[in-house]
Short mmCIF file of C-alpha atoms in Angstrom, two decimals:
data_model
loop_
_atom_site.label_atom_id
_atom_site.label_comp_id
_atom_site.label_asym_id
_atom_site.label_seq_id
_atom_site.Cartn_x
_atom_site.Cartn_y
_atom_site.Cartn_z
CA MET J 1 24.11 33.88 9.73
CA SER J 2 25.34 32.28 6.42
CA THR J 3 24.05 29.34 3.60
CA THR J 4 25.73 27.37 0.82
CA GLY J 5 23.04 27.63 -0.92
CA ASN J 6 20.20 26.16 -2.52
CA GLU J 7 21.48 23.25 -5.55
CA ASP J 8 17.38 22.14 -6.22
CA CYS J 9 16.86 25.45 -8.06
CA HIS J 10 15.77 26.52 -11.44
CA VAL J 11 15.38 29.02 -13.81
CA ILE J 12 11.93 30.19 -15.47
CA LEU J 13 12.25 31.36 -19.03
CA ARG J 14 9.03 33.73 -18.95
CA GLY J 15 10.06 36.12 -21.91
CA GLY J 16 10.79 39.28 -21.78
CA LYS J 17 10.82 42.01 -25.06
CA GLU J 18 10.80 38.53 -27.16
CA PRO J 19 9.66 35.02 -26.39
CA ASN J 20 12.71 32.81 -24.74
CA TYR J 21 10.87 29.29 -24.99
CA ASP J 22 12.80 28.13 -28.28
CA ALA J 23 15.92 25.84 -28.51
CA ALA J 24 18.13 28.70 -28.53
CA HIS J 25 17.00 30.59 -26.01
CA VAL J 26 16.92 27.79 -23.77
CA ASP J 27 20.41 26.65 -24.70
CA ALA J 28 21.28 30.26 -23.86
CA ALA J 29 19.82 30.35 -20.72
CA ALA J 30 21.51 26.79 -19.78
CA LYS J 31 24.94 27.85 -20.87
CA GLU J 32 24.87 31.19 -18.83
CA ILE J 33 23.82 29.16 -15.78
CA ALA J 34 26.53 26.45 -16.15
CA ASN J 35 29.06 29.43 -16.66
CA ALA J 36 27.81 30.16 -12.54
CA ALA J 37 28.84 26.44 -11.65
CA LEU J 38 25.15 25.82 -11.31
CA ALA J 39 23.10 22.86 -12.36
CA ALA J 40 21.39 23.54 -15.71
CA ARG J 41 17.35 23.25 -14.67
CA LEU J 42 14.91 25.37 -16.75
CA MET J 43 11.27 25.95 -16.41
CA ILE J 44 9.28 27.43 -19.15
CA ASP J 45 6.47 29.55 -19.03
CA PHE J 46 4.11 29.21 -21.64
CA SER J 47 2.25 32.35 -21.11
CA HIS J 48 3.35 35.70 -20.26
CA ALA J 49 5.54 37.26 -22.92
CA ASN J 50 6.08 33.73 -23.83
CA SER J 51 2.79 33.68 -25.60
CA SER J 52 2.95 37.17 -26.67
CA LYS J 53 0.35 37.37 -23.66
CA GLU J 54 -2.45 35.62 -26.17
CA TYR J 55 -3.59 32.71 -23.59
CA ARG J 56 -4.61 30.37 -26.70
CA ARG J 57 -0.59 30.89 -28.08
CA GLN J 58 0.21 28.89 -24.98
CA ILE J 59 -0.51 25.70 -27.32
CA GLU J 60 2.05 26.77 -29.97
CA VAL J 61 4.51 27.56 -27.28
CA ALA J 62 3.44 23.63 -25.70
CA LYS J 63 4.26 22.70 -29.03
CA ASP J 64 7.57 23.69 -29.58
CA VAL J 65 8.95 22.70 -26.34
CA VAL J 66 7.57 19.35 -26.52
CA ALA J 67 9.78 19.39 -29.97
CA GLN J 68 12.55 19.93 -27.63
CA LEU J 69 11.57 17.20 -25.22
CA ALA J 70 11.12 14.83 -27.66
CA THR J 71 14.78 15.05 -29.56
CA GLY J 72 16.25 14.87 -25.62
CA GLU J 73 16.28 18.25 -24.42
CA GLY J 74 17.35 17.31 -20.51
CA ARG J 75 17.51 20.94 -19.27
CA ILE J 76 13.67 21.82 -19.14
CA MET J 77 12.29 20.59 -15.65
CA GLY J 78 9.33 21.69 -16.01
CA VAL J 79 6.87 24.16 -17.43
CA MET J 80 3.97 26.78 -16.24
CA VAL J 81 0.72 26.78 -18.01
CA GLU J 82 -2.15 29.26 -16.88
CA SER J 83 -4.54 26.68 -16.83
CA HIS J 84 -8.53 26.56 -16.03
CA LEU J 85 -11.41 24.76 -17.10
CA VAL J 86 -12.86 27.53 -19.00
CA GLU J 87 -10.80 29.56 -21.42
CA GLY J 88 -10.44 32.87 -21.06
CA ARG J 89 -10.90 35.65 -17.98
CA GLN J 90 -13.51 37.06 -16.33
CA ASN J 91 -13.43 40.41 -14.53
CA LEU J 92 -15.07 40.46 -10.80
CA VAL J 93 -17.76 42.90 -10.67
CA PRO J 94 -20.38 43.79 -7.50
CA ASN J 95 -23.34 42.15 -7.54
CA ARG J 96 -22.27 40.25 -11.05
CA PRO J 97 -22.30 36.51 -10.65
CA LEU J 98 -19.23 34.73 -11.70
CA GLU J 99 -19.16 32.30 -14.26
CA TYR J 100 -17.67 29.13 -12.72
CA GLY J 101 -14.49 27.71 -13.72
CA LYS J 102 -13.46 30.51 -15.02
CA SER J 103 -10.03 32.81 -14.16
CA ILE J 104 -10.32 36.39 -12.90
CA THR J 105 -7.11 37.03 -13.19
CA ASP J 106 -5.05 36.01 -16.14
CA ALA J 107 -6.71 34.49 -19.55
CA CYS J 108 -6.18 30.82 -19.67
CA ILE J 109 -6.73 27.87 -21.46
CA GLY J 110 -9.75 26.00 -21.49
CA TRP J 111 -9.94 22.11 -20.18
CA ASP J 112 -9.99 20.33 -23.34
CA ASP J 113 -6.97 22.00 -24.48
CA SER J 114 -5.24 21.77 -21.29
CA VAL J 115 -5.88 17.99 -21.45
CA ALA J 116 -4.40 18.34 -25.03
CA VAL J 117 -0.99 20.03 -23.59
CA LEU J 118 -0.37 17.46 -20.99
CA GLU J 119 -1.03 14.26 -23.81
CA MET J 120 1.52 16.12 -25.74
CA LEU J 121 4.03 17.02 -22.74
CA ALA J 122 3.76 13.41 -21.85
CA GLN J 123 4.79 12.33 -25.35
CA GLY J 124 7.38 14.25 -25.62
CA VAL J 125 8.83 13.26 -22.40
CA GLN J 126 8.28 9.67 -23.24
CA ALA J 127 10.15 10.56 -26.32
CA ARG J 128 13.16 12.26 -24.34
CA ARG J 129 13.42 8.45 -21.94
CA LEU J 130 13.55 6.54 -24.75
CA ILE J 131 16.47 8.52 -26.15
CA LYS J 132 18.29 8.73 -22.77
CA ALA J 133 17.65 4.76 -22.35
CA ASP J 134 19.89 4.49 -25.20
CA GLN J 135 22.36 6.32 -24.34
#
């Protein structure tokens, strides 16, 4: 059995020893992908190492990515956001009731911040579309 591969793949930038969501890291990753003769499609994880594991910093990461989108960056095709109804996280403890809408895994931004991030992203994508329409 063999395959020719899947052209519809993407790379996720999650950060590592340092965050990698900024324009310089996006450009470096896209060039590396292009050197492999693949389409440079990137998804940026706002959480994990890109937010230094501080869930509230996802909003700062979002602002940077939105600025990239608004200047026409077309290689970013998606984002990942740790989001839930209630911000933060809770432990799963036997015989203790859980708070509805609050994560038991990774800490998340809450509903209001999630809406704000989505609105920012929508504005960034709209600006990118206008730039592409003018080209």
